[in-house]
Tab-separated table of C-alpha atoms in Angstrom:
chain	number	residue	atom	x	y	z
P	1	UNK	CA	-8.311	234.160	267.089
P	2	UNK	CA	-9.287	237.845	267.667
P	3	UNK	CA	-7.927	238.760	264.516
P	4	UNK	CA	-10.680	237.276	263.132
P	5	UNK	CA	-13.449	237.656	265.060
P	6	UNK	CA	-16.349	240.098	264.170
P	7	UNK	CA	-19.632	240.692	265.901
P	8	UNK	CA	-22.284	238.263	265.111
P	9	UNK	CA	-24.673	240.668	264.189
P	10	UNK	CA	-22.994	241.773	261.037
P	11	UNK	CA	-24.997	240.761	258.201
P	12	UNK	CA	-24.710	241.096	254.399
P	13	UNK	CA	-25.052	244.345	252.769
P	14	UNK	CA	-25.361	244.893	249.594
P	15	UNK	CA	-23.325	248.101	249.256
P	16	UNK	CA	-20.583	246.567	250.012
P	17	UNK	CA	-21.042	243.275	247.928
P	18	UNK	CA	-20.917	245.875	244.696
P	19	UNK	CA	-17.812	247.066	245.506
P	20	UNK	CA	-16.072	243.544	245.800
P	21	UNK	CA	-17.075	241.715	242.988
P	22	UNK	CA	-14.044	242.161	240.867
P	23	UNK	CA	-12.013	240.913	243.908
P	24	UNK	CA	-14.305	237.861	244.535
P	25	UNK	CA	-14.923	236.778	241.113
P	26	UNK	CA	-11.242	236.227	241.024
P	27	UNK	CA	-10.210	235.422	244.403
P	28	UNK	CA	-13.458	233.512	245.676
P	29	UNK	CA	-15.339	232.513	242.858
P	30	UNK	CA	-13.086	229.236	242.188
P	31	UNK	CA	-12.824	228.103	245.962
P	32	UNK	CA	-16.379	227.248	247.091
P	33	UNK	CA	-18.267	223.991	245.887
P	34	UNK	CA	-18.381	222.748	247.078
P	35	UNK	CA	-34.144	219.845	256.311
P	36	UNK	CA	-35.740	219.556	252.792
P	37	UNK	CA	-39.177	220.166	252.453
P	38	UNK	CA	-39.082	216.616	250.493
P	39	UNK	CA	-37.184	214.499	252.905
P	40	UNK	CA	-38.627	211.578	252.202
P	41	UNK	CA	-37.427	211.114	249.277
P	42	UNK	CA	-34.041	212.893	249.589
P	43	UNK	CA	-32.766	209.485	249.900
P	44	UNK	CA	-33.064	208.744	245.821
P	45	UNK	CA	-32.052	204.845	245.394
P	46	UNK	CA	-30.048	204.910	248.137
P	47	UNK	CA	-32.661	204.183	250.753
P	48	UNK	CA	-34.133	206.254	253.430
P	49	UNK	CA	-33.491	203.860	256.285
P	50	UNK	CA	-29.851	204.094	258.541
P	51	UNK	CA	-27.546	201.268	257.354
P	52	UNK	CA	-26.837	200.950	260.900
P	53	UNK	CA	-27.521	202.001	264.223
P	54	UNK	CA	-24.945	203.580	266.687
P	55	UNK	CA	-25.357	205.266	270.098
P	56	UNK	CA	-23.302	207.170	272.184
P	57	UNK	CA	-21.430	204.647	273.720
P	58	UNK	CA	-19.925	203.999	270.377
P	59	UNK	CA	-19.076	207.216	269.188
P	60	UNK	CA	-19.720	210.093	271.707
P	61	UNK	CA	-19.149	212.539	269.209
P	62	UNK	CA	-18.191	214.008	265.843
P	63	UNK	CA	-15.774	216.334	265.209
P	64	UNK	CA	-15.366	218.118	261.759
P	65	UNK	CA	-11.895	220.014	260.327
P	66	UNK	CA	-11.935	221.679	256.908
P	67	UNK	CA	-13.385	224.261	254.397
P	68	UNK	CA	-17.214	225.471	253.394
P	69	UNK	CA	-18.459	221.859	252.326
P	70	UNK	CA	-18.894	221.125	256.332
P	71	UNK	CA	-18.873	224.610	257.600
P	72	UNK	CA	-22.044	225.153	259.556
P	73	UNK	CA	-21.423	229.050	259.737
P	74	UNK	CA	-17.779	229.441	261.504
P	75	UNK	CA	-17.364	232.231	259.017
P	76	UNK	CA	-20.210	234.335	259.804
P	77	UNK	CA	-18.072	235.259	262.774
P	78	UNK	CA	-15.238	235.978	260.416
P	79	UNK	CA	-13.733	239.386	259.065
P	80	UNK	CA	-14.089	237.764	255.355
P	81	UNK	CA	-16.494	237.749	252.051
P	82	UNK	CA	-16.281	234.160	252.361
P	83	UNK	CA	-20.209	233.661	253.602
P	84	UNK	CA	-23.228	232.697	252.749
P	85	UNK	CA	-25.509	234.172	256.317
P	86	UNK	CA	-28.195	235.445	254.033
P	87	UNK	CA	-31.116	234.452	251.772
P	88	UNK	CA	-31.480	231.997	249.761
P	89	UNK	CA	-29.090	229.954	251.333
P	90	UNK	CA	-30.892	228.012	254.052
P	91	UNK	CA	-34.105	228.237	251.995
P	92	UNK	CA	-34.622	224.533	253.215
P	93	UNK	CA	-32.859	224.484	256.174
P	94	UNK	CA	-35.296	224.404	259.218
P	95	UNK	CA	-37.896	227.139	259.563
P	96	UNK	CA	-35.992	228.513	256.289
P	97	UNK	CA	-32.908	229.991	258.240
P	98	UNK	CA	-29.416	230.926	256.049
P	99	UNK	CA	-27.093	229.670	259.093
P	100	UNK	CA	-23.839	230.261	257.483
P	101	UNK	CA	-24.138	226.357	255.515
P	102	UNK	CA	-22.864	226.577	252.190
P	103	UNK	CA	-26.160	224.768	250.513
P	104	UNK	CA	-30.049	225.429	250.542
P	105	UNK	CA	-30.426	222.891	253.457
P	106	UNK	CA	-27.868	220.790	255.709
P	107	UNK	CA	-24.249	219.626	255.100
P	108	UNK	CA	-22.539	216.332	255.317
P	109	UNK	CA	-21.805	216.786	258.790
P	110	UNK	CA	-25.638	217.369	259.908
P	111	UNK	CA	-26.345	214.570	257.895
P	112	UNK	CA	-23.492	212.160	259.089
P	113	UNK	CA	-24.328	213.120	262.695
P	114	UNK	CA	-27.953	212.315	262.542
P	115	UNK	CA	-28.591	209.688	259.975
P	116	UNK	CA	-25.285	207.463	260.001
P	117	UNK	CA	-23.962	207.721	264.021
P	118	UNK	CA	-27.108	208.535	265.638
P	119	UNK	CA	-25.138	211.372	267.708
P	120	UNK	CA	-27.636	214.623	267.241
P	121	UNK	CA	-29.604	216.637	264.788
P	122	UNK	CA	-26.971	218.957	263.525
P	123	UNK	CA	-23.164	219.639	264.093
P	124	UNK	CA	-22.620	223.127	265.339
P	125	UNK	CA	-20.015	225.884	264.223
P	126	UNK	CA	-17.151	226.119	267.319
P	127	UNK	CA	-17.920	230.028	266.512
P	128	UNK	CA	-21.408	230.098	267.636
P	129	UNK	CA	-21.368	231.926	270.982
P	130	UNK	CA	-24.609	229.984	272.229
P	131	UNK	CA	-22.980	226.677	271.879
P	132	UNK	CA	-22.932	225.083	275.802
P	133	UNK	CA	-20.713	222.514	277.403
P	134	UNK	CA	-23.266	219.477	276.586
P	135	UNK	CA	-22.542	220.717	272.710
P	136	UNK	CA	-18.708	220.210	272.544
P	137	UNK	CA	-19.474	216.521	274.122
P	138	UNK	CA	-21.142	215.387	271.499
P	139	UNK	CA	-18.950	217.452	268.917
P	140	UNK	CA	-18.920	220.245	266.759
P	141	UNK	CA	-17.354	221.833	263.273
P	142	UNK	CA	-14.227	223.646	263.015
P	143	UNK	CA	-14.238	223.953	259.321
P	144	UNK	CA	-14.364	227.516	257.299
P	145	UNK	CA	-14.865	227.940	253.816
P	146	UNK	CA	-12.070	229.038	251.842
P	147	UNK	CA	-9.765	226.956	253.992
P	148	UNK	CA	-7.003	224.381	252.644
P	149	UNK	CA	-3.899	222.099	253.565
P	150	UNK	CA	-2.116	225.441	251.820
P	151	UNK	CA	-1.800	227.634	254.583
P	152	UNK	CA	-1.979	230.571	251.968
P	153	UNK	CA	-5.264	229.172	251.190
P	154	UNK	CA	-6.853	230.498	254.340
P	155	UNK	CA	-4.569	233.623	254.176
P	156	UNK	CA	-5.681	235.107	250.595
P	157	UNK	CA	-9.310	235.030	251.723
P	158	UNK	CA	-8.880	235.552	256.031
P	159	UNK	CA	-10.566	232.678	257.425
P	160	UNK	CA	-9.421	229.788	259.449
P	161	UNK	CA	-6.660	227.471	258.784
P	162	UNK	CA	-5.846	224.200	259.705
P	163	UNK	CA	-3.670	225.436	262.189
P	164	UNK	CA	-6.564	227.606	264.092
P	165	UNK	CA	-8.920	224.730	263.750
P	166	UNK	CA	-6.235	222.886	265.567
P	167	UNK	CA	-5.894	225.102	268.325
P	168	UNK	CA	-9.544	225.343	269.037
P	169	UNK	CA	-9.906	222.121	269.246
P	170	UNK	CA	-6.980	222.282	271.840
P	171	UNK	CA	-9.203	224.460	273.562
P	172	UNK	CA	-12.515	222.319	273.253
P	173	UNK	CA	-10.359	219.791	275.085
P	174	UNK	CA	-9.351	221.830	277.372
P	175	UNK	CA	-13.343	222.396	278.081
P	176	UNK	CA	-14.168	219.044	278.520
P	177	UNK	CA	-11.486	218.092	280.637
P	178	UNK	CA	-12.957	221.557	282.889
P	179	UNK	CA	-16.919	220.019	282.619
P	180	UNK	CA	-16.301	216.335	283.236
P	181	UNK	CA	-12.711	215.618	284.230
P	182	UNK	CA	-9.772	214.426	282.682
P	183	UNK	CA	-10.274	210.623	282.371
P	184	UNK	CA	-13.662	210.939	281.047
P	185	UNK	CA	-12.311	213.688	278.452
P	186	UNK	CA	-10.043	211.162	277.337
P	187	UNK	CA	-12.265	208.257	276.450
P	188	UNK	CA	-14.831	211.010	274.646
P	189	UNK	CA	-11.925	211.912	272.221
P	190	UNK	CA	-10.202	208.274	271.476
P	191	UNK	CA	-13.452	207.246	270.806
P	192	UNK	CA	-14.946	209.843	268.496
P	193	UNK	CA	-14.892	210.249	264.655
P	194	UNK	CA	-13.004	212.782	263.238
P	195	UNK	CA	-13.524	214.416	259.834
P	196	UNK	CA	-11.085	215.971	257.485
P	197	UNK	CA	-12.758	217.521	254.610
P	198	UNK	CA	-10.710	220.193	252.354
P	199	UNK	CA	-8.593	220.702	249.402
P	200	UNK	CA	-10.419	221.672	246.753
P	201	UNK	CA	-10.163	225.429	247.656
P	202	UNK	CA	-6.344	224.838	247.055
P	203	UNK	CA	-5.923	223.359	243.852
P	204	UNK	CA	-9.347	225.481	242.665
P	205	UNK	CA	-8.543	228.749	243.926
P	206	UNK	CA	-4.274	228.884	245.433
P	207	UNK	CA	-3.109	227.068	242.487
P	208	UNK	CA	-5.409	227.286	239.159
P	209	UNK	CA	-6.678	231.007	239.774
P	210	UNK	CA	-4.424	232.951	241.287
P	211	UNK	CA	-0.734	233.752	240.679
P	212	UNK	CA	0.896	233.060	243.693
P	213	UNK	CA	1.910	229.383	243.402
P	214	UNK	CA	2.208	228.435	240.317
P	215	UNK	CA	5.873	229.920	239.402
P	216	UNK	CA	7.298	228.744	242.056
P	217	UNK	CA	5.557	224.715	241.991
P	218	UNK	CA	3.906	222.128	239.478
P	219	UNK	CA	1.315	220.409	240.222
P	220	UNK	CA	2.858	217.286	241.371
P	221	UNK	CA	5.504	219.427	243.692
P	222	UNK	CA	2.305	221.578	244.943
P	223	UNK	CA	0.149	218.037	245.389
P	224	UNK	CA	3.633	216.759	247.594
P	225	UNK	CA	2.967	220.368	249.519
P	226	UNK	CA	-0.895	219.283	249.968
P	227	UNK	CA	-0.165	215.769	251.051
P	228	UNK	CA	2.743	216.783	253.406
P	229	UNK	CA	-0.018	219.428	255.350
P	230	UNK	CA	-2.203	216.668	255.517
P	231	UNK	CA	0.293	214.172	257.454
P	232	UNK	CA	1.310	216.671	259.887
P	233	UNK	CA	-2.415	217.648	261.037
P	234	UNK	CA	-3.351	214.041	260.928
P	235	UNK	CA	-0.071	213.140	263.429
P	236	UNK	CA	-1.355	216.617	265.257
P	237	UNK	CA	-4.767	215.331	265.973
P	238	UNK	CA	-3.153	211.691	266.480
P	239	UNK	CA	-0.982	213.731	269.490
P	240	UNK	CA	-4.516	215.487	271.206
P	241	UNK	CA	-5.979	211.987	271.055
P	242	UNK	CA	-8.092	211.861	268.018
P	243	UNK	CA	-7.923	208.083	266.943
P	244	UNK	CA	-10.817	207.775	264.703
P	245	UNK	CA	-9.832	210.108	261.389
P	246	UNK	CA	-11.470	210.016	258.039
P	247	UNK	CA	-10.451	212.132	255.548
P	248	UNK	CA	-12.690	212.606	252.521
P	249	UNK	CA	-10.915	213.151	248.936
P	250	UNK	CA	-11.062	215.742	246.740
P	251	UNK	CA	-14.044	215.839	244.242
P	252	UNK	CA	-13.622	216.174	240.697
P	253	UNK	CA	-13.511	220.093	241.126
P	254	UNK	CA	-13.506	220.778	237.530
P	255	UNK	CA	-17.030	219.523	236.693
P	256	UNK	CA	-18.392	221.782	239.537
P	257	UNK	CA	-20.358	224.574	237.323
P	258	UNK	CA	-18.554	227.533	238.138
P	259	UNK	CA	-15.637	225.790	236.705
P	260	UNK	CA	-17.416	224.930	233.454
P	261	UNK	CA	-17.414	228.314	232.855
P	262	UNK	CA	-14.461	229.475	233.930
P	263	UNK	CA	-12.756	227.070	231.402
P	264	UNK	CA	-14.108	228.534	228.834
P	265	UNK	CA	-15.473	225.978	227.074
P	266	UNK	CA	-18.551	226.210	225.414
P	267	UNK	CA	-19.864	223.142	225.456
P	268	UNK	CA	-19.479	223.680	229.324
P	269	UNK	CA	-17.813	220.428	229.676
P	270	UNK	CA	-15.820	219.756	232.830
P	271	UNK	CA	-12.197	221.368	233.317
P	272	UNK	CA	-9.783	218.558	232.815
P	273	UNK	CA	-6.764	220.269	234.373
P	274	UNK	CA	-8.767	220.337	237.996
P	275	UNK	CA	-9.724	217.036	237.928
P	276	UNK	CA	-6.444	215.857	237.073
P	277	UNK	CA	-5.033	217.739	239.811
P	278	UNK	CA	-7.629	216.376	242.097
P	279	UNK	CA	-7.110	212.678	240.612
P	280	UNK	CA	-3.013	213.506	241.556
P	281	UNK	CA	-3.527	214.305	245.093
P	282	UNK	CA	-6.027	211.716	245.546
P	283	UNK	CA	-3.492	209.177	244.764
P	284	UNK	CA	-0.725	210.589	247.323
P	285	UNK	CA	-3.402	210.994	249.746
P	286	UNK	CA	-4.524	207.349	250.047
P	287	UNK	CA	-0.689	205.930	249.726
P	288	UNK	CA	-0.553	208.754	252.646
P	289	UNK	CA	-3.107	207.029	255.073
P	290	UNK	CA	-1.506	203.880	254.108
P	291	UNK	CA	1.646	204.796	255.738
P	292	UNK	CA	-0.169	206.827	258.640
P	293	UNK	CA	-2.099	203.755	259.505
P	294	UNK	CA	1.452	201.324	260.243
P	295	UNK	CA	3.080	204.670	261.674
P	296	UNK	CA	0.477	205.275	264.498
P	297	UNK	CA	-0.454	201.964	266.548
P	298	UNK	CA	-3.670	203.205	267.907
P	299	UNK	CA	-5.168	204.933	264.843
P	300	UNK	CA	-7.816	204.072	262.187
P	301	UNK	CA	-7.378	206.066	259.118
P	302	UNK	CA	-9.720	205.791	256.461
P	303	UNK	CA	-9.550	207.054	253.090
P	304	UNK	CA	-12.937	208.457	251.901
P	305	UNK	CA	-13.880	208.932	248.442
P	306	UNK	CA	-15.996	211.638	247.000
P	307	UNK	CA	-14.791	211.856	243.952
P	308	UNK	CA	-15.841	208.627	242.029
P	309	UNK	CA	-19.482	209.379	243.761
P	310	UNK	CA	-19.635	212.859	242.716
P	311	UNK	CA	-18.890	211.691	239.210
P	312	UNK	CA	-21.321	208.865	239.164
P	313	UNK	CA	-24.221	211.880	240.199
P	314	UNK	CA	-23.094	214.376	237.375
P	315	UNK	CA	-22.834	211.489	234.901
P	316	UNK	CA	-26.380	209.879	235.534
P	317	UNK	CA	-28.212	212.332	237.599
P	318	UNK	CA	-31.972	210.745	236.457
P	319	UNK	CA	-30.870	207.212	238.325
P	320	UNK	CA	-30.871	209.214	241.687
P	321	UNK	CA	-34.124	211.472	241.460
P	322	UNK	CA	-32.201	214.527	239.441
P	323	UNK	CA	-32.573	216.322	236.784
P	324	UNK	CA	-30.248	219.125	236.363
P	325	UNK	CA	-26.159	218.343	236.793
P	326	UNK	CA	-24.374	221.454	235.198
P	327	UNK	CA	-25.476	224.340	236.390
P	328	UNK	CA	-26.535	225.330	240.149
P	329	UNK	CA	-30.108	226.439	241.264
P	330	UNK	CA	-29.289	229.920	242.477
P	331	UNK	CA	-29.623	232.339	239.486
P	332	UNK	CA	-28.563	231.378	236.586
P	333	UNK	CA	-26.585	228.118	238.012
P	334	UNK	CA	-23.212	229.255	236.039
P	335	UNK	CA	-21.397	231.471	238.298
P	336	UNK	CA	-23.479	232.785	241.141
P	337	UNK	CA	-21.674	231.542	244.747
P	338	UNK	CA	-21.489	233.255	248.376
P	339	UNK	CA	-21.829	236.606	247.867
P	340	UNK	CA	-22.866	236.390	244.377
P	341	UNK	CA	-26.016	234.702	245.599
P	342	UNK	CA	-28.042	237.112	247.122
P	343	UNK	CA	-31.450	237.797	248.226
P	344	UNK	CA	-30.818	239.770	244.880
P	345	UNK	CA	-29.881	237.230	242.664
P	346	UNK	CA	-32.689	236.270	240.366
P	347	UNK	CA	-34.076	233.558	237.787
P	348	UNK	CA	-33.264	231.129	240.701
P	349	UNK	CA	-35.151	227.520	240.264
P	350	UNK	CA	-37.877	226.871	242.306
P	351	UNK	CA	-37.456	223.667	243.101
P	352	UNK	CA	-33.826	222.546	244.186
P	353	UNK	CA	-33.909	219.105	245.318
P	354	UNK	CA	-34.136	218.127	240.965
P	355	UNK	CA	-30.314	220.166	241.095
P	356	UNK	CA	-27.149	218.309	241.993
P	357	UNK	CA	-25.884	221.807	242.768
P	358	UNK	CA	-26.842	224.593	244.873
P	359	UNK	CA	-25.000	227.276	243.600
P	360	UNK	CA	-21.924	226.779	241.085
P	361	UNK	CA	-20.248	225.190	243.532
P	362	UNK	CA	-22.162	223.395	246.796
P	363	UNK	CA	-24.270	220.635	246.135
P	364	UNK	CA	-27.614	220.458	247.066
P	365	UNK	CA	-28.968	218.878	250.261
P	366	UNK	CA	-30.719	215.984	248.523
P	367	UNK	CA	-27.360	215.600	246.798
P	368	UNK	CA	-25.151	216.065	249.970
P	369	UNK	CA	-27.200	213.351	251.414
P	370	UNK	CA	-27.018	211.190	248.656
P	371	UNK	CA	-23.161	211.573	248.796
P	372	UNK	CA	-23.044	211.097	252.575
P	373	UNK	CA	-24.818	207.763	252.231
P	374	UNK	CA	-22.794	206.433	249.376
P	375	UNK	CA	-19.871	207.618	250.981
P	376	UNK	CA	-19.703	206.234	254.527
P	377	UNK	CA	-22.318	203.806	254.392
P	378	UNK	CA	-20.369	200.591	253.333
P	379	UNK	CA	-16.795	202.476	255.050
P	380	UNK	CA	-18.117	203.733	258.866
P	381	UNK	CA	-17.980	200.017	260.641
P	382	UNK	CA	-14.271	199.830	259.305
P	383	UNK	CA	-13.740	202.720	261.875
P	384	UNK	CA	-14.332	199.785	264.687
């Protein structure tokens, strides 16, 4: 992993922002998506309360696998422009702090963790060098945005893979078994949930945006290439122990803003081709899990949708408390993402929990929550 690393003192500069905004706007720009001062009513129609109560005993711990829509800040310790360790992002995270989360406030994973299994208040980045032994126990994120089932995903834009995120958690195994012994170790993992959230960077970015796939596979041959990445990492975690796997869809990627405008359009409607694409590997996915499920005795493999709930939000934003659904609140809402939203960036809104999107690509927290809950509320008991 020392290829990637970088010290974790490095912070943004603007200089050098300047100078790589040609490369980003064509490399980057497509691949990102995607506590509030308000939180009581973050909730929306949905309901403030947990739909359930779990402790410990139940599920020790989370662990998290996949690309900037659950990365905590993995890639602030990363030799990459894929980051977002600077103002505004975090403006609503606790005491105001950008950690590296891809959103104003927390991700799914925070939210997940503490509202829906009762495990902690937020889900660390593996990266963080302060993280301590009674952390990994109760779980932590792997995931780094820009990442993909593609391995070339993760190449194009150097940050972690599938395959690193693998081998780290090898080695957060290999911690626990050190801290509390092997038998222990082994009930902690079999009996947490584990979270697969990633492809949209692929079709968005690999396939639609950059030249590098596209002669050489259509979309349903590069969707087979997705789907067949995704079986091998499931059967990979199934191998370390991991019994417990959801793995969340793809959204419908071409209604994200910064797609809107990359299309073209200018009615800024949604870019069909994506969300075709996404619809696709959806499909394959689920009959994937299917098969998974009677392959691996032991396992529990759900199939998490966030595409149909994603939809529903754009489509009638006023039913959950928003107001704005096609543009993001950094800037001017159409483009601006990562390093593109800056402590420079200006005409921001002041007020982001009325925006389904953060930037032109990451939802906002009240919207990540909203998804979290509509997600896994009525699917986490099917885990047991």
């Amino acid at each position: 992993m020392n290829k990637f690393l970088i010290s974790p003192a490095a912070n943004f500069a603007p200089s050098v922002c300047i100078g790589l905004i040609k490369v980003f706007f064509f490399v980057i720009i497509s691949i990102l998506y995607g506590h509030n001062n308000n939180n009581n009513n973050n909730m929306g129609v949905i309901g403030a309360t947990k739909v359930m109560t779990l402790n410990q005993t139940v599920v020790p711990a989370l662990f998290a696998f996949g690309d900037s829509i659950i990365d905590p800040g993995n890639n602030n310790y990363l030799k990459t422009i894929v980051k977002c360790n600077f103002p505004p992002y975090g403006r609503n995270f606790i005491g105001g702090i950008p950690t590296g989360r891809f959103s104003n406030g927390r991700i799914p994973t925070d939210i997940l963790a503490d509202e829906i299994l009762n495990i902690k208040k937020l889900l660390p980045a593996y990266l963080d060098p302060s993280l301590q032994l009674k952390d990994l126990l109760t779980g932590v994120s792997f995931a780094s945005g820009g990442s993909g089932y593609d391995p070339l995903t993760s190449q194009v834009v150097s940050v972690l893979s599938l395959s690193d995120q693998l081998e780290m958690f090898k080695d957060v195994i290999r911690k626990i078994k050190a801290g509390v012994g092997e038998s222990r170790a082994g009930m902690i993992v079999s009996k947490s949930i584990f979270l697969i959230c990633l492809g949209s960077d692929d079709i968005a970015n690999t396939y639609l945006t950059t030249p590098f796939r596209q002669p050489h596979y259509d979309i349903t041959a590069y969707t087979d290439l997705m789907a067949e990445s995704a079986s091998s990492f499931i059967q990979d975690l199934y191998k370390e122990g991991a019994r417990r796997i959801g793995v969340v869809s793809i959204p419908p990627i071409g209604c994200v803003p910064s797609q809107r405008t990359l299309s073209g359009d200018i009615s800024r409607g949604c870019n069909e081709q994506g969300n075709q694409a996404a619809i696709l590997f959806n499909s394959k996915l689920s009959s994937l899990l299917t098969s998974l499920n009677n392959k691996l005795p032991q396992a529990t493999l759900l199939y998490l949708d966030i595409y149909n709930p994603l939809l529903t939000l754009i489509q009638n934003p006023a039913t959950y408390g928003l107001e704005v659904a096609n543009k993001g609140c950094c800037g001017t809402g159409n483009i601006e993402v990562s390093i593109l939203c800056n402590p420079f960036t200006k005409q921001s809104c002041n007020d982001a929990s009325t925006y389904l999107f953060w930037d032109s690509y990451h939802p906002s927290e009240k919207a990540y929550q909203l998804l979290t809950h509509m997600v896994f509320d009525h699917k986490i008991n099917n885990f047991f």
